[in-house]
mmCIF file of C-alpha atoms in Angstrom:
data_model
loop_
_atom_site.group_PDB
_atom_site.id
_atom_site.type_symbol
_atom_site.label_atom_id
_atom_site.label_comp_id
_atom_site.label_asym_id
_atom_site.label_seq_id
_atom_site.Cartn_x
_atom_site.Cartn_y
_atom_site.Cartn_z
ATOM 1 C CA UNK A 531 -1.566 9.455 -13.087
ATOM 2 C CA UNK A 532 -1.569 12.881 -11.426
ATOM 3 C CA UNK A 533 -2.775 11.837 -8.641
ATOM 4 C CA UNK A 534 -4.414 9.000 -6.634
ATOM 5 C CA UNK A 535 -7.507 8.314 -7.838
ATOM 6 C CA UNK A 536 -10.401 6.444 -6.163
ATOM 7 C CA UNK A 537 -13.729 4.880 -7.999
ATOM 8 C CA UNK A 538 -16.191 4.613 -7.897
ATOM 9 C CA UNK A 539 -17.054 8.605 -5.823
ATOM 10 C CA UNK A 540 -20.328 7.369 -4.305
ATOM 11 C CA UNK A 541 -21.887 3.609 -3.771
ATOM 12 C CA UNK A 542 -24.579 2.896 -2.643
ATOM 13 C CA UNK A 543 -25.358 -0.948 -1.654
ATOM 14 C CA UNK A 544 -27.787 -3.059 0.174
ATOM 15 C CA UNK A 545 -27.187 -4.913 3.323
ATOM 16 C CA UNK A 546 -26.067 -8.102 2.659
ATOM 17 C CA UNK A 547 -23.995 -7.157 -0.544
ATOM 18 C CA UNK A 548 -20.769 -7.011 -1.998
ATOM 19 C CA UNK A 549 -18.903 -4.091 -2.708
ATOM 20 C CA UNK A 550 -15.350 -3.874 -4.857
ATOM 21 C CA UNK A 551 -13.556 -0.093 -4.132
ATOM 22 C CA UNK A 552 -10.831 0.831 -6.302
ATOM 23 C CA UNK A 553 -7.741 2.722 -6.054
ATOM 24 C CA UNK A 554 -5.084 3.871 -8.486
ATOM 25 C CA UNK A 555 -2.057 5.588 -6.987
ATOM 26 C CA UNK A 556 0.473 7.657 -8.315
ATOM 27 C CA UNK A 557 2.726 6.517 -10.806
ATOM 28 C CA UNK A 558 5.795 4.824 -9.536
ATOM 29 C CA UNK A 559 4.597 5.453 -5.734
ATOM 30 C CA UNK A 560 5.259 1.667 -4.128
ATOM 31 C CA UNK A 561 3.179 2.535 -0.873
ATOM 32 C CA UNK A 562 -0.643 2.388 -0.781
ATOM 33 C CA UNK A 563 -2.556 2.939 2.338
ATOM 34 C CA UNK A 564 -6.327 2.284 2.727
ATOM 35 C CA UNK A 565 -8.178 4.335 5.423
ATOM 36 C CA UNK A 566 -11.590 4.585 6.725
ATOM 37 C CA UNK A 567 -13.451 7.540 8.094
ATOM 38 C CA UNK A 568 -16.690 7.412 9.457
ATOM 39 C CA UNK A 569 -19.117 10.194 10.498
ATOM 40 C CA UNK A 570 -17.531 12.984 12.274
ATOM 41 C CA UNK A 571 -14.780 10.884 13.081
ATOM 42 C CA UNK A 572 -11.201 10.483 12.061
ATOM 43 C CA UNK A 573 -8.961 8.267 9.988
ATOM 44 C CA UNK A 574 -8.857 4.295 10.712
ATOM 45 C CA UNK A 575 -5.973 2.295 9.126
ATOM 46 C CA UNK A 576 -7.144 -0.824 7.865
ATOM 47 C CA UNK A 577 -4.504 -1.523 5.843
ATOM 48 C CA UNK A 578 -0.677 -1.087 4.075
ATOM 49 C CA UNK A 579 0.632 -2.239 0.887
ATOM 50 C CA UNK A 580 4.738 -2.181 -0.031
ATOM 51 C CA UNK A 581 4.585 -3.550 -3.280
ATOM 52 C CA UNK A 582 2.369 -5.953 -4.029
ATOM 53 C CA UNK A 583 2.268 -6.919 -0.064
ATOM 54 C CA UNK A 584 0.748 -6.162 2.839
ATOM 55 C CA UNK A 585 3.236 -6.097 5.554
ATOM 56 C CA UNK A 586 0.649 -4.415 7.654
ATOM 57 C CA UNK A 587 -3.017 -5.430 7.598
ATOM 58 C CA UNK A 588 -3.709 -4.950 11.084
ATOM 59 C CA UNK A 589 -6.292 -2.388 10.680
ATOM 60 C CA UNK A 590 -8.963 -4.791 9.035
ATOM 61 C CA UNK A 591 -11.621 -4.671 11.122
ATOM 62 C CA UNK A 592 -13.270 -8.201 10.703
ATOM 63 C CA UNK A 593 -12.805 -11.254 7.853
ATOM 64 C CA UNK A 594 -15.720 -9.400 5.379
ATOM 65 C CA UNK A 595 -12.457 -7.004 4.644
ATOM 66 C CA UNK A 596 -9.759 -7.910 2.083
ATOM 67 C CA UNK A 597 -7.539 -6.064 -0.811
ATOM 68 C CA UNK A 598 -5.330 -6.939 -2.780
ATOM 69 C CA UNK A 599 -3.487 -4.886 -5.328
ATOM 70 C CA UNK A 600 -1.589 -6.056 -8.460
ATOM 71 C CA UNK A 601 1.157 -5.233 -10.566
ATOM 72 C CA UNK A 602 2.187 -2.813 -7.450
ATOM 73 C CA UNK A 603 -0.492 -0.464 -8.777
ATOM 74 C CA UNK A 604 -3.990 -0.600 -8.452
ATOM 75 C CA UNK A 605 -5.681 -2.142 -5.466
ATOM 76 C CA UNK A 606 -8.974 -3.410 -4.598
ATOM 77 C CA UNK A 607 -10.950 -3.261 -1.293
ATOM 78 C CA UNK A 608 -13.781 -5.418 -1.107
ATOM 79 C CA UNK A 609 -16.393 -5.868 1.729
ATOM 80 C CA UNK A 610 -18.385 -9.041 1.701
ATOM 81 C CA UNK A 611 -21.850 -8.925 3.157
ATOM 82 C CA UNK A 612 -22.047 -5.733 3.642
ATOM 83 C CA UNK A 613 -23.287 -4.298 7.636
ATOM 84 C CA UNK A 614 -24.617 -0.705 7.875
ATOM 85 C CA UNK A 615 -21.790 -0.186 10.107
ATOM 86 C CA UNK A 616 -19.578 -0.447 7.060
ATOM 87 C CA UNK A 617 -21.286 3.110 6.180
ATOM 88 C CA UNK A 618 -18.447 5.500 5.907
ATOM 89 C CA UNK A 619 -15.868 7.285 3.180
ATOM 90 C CA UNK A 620 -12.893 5.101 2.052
ATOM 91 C CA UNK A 621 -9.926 6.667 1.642
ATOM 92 C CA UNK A 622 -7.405 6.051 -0.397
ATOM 93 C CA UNK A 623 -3.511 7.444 -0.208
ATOM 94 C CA UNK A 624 0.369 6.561 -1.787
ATOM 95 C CA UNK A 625 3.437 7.341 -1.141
ATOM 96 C CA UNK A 626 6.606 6.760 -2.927
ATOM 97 C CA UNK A 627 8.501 4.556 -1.057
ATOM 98 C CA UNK A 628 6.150 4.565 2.445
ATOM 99 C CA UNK A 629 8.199 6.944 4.651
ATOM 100 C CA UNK A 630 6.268 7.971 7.117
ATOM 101 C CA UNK A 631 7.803 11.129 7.282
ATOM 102 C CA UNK A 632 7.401 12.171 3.858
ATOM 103 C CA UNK A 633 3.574 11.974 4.261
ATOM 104 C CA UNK A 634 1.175 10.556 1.680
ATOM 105 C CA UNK A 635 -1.207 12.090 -1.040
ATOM 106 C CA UNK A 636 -5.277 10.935 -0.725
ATOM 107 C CA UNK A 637 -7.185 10.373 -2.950
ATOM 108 C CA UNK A 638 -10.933 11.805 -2.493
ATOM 109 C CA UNK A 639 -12.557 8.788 -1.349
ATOM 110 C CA UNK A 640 -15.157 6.662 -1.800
ATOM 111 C CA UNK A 641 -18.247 7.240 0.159
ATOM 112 C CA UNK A 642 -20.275 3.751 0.573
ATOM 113 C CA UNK A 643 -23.634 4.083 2.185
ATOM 114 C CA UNK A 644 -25.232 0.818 3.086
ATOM 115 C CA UNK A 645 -29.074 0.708 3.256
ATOM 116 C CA UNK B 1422 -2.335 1.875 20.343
ATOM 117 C CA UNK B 1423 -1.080 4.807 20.092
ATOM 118 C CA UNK B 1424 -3.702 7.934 20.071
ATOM 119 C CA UNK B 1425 -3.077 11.282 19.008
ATOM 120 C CA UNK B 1426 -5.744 13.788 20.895
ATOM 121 C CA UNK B 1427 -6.627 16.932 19.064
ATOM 122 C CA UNK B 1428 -8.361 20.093 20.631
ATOM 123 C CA UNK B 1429 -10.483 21.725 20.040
ATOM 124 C CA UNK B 1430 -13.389 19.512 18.246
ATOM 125 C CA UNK B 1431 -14.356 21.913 16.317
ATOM 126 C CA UNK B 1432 -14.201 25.629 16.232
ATOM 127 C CA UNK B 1433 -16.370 28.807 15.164
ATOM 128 C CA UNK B 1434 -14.574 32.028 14.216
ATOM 129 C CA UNK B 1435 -15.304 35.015 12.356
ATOM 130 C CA UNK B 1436 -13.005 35.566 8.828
ATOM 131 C CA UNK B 1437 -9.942 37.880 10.148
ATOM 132 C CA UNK B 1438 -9.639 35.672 13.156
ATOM 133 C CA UNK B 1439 -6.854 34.064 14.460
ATOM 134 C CA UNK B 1440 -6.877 30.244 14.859
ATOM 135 C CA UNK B 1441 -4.958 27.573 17.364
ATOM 136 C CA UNK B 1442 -5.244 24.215 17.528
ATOM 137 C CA UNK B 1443 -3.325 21.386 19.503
ATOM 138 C CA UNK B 1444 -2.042 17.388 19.498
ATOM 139 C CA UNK B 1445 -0.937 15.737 22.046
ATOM 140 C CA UNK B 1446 0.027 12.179 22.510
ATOM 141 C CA UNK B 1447 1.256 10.180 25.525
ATOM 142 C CA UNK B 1448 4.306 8.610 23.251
ATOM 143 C CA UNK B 1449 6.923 10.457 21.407
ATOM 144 C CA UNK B 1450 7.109 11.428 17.790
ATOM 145 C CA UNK B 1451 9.880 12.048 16.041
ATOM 146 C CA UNK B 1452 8.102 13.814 12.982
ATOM 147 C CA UNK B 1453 4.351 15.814 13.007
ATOM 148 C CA UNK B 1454 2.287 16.126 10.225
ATOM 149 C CA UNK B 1455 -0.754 18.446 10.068
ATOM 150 C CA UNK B 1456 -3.278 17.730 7.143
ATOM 151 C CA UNK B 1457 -6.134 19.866 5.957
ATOM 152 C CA UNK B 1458 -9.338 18.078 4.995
ATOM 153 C CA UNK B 1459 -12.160 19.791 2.331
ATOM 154 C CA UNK B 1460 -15.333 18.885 2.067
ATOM 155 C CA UNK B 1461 -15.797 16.123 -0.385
ATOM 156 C CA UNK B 1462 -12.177 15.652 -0.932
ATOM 157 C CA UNK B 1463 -9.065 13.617 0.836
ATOM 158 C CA UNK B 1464 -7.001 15.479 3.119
ATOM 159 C CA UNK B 1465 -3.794 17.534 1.871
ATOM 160 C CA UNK B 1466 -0.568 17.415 3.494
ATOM 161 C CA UNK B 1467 0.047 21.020 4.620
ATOM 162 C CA UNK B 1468 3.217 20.909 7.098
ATOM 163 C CA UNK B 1469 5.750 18.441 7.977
ATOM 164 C CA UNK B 1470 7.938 18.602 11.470
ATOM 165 C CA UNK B 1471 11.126 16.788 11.974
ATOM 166 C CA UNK B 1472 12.765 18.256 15.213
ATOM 167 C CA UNK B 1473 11.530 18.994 18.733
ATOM 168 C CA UNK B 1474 10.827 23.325 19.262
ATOM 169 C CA UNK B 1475 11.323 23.476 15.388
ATOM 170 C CA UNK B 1476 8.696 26.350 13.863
ATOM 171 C CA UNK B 1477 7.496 26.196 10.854
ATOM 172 C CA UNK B 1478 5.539 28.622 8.289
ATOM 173 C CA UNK B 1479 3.344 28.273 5.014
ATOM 174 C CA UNK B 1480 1.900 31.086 4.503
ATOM 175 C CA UNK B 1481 -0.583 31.918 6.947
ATOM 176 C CA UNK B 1482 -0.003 28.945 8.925
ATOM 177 C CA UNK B 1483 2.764 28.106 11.577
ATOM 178 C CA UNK B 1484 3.171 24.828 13.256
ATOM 179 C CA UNK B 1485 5.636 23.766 16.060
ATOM 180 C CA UNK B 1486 7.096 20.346 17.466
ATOM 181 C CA UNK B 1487 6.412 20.691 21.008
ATOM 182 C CA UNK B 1488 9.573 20.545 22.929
ATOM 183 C CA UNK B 1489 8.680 17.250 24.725
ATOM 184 C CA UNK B 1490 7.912 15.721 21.877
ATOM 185 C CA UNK B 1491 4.354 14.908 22.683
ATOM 186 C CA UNK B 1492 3.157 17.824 21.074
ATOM 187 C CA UNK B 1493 2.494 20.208 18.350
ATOM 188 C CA UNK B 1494 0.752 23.253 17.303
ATOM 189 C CA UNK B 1495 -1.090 25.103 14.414
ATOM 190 C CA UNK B 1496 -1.946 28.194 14.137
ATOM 191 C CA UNK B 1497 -3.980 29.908 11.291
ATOM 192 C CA UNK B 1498 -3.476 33.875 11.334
ATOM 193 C CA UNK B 1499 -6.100 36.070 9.495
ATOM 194 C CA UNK B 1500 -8.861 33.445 8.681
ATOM 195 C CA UNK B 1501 -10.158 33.213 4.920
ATOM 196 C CA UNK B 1502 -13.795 31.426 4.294
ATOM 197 C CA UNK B 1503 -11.306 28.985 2.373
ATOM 198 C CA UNK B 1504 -10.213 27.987 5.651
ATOM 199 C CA UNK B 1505 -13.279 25.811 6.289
ATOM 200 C CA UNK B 1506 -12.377 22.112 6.847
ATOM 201 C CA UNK B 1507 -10.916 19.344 9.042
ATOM 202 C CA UNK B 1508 -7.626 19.967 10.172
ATOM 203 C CA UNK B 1509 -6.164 16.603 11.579
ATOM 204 C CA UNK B 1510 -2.788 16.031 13.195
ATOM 205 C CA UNK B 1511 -0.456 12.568 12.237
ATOM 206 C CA UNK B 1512 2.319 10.824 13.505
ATOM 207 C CA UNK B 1513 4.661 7.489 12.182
ATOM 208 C CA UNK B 1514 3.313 4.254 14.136
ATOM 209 C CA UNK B 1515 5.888 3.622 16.996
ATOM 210 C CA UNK B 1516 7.843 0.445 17.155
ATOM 211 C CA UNK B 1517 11.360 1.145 15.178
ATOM 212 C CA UNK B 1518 10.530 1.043 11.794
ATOM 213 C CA UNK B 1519 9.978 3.958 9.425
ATOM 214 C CA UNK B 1520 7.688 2.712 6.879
ATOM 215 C CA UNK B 1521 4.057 2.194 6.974
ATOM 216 C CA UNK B 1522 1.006 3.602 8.748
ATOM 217 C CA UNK B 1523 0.768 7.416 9.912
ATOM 218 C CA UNK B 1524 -1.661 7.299 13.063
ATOM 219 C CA UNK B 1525 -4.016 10.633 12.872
ATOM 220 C CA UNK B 1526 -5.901 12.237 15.471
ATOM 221 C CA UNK B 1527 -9.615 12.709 15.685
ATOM 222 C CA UNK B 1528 -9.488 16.125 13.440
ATOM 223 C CA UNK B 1529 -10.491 20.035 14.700
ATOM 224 C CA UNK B 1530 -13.674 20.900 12.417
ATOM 225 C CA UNK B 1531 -12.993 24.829 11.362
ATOM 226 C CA UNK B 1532 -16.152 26.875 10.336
ATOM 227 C CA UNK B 1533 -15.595 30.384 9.602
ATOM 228 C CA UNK B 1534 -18.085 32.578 9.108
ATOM 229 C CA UNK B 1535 -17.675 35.913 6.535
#
């Protein structure tokens, strides 16, 4: 596609509850990041795909995290038993091969609010 | 980890004004990216650096690699409402390799008022 994009825009769950995010990157970009920015604060790696791999999951902040992404396009970030601490917007981004220089292109994020 | 520290938190101008904002980080880059955040949306690559003192212009923004290499600037001449937004700095983790994670700072929260 044109550019990366993220569904759903908005969630809304209940404690306790599953979520599934989704990304779809560029076309033909290898690299997809998944970031995490809470209120007023800035951008938290969780998590780096090359591929179809995650060389780099580092950023995961407990065992409710995981993604996977297939076919070394789209990608799926779920939370299991959702906390309200888990409130926050969920960015997406790719890159074409994962330079770091080169920068990467967001998408606009899903923002998960859990009640 | 590595941090990147960005000042100020947030800023208040009035449109016309002139704009700075820093990074700084107690490791070394070897590139500096600044990103511009809107409301509602995911940030925007606006300027890459690749060399220590190099300057360099988009527009109405300028941006240096600080000569240590710890730091870098951006400046915003003649502020525009569309200037609104989080402005965050971003760096390649250390550790050798060149692929991967960007680390970003904390982000400078620009409100500019017509």
């Amino acid at each position: 596609g044109a550019g990366v994009s993220q569904s759903p825009s908005n969630k809304v769950t209940e404690k306790g509850k599953d979520v599934e995010l989704r990304c779809d990157p560029i076309s033909g970009h290898t690299a997809l990041y998944w970031y995490r920015q809470s209120l007023g604060q800035g951008l938290e790696f969780l998590i780096y795909f090359q591929g179809n791999s995650a060389p780099d999951k580092s950023g995961l902040p407990s065992d409710r995290f995981s993604a996977e992404r297939t076919g070394g396009s789209v990608s799926t970030l779920t939370i299991q038993r959702t906390q309200q601490e888990d409130s926050a917007v969920y960015l997406c981004a790719s890159s074409l091969v994962g330079l770091q220089t080169n920068g990467y292109t967001f998408g606009s994020g899903t923002r998960l609010t859990v009640v | 980890g590595q941090q990147l520290n960005q000042s100020p938190q947030s800023m208040f101008i009035q449109e016309g004004e002139d704009v700075s904002m820093n990074c700084t980080s107690s490791s070394i880059f070897n590139t500096w990216l600044w990103y511009k955040q809107d409301p509602g949306e995911g940030p925007v690559l606006l300027i890459a650096l690749y060399k220590a003192g190099e300057l360099t212009s988009n527009g109405r923004l300028t941006a240096q690699f600080g000569i240590t290499r710890k730091d870098s600037f951006l400046n915003i001449s003649a502020s525009i409402p569309s200037d609104v937004g989080i402005y965050f700095c971003a760096g390649p983790n250390a550790g050798g390799t060149s692929y991967g994670k960007l680390t970003f700072g904390q982000g400078t929260i620009l409100t500019v008022h017509p």
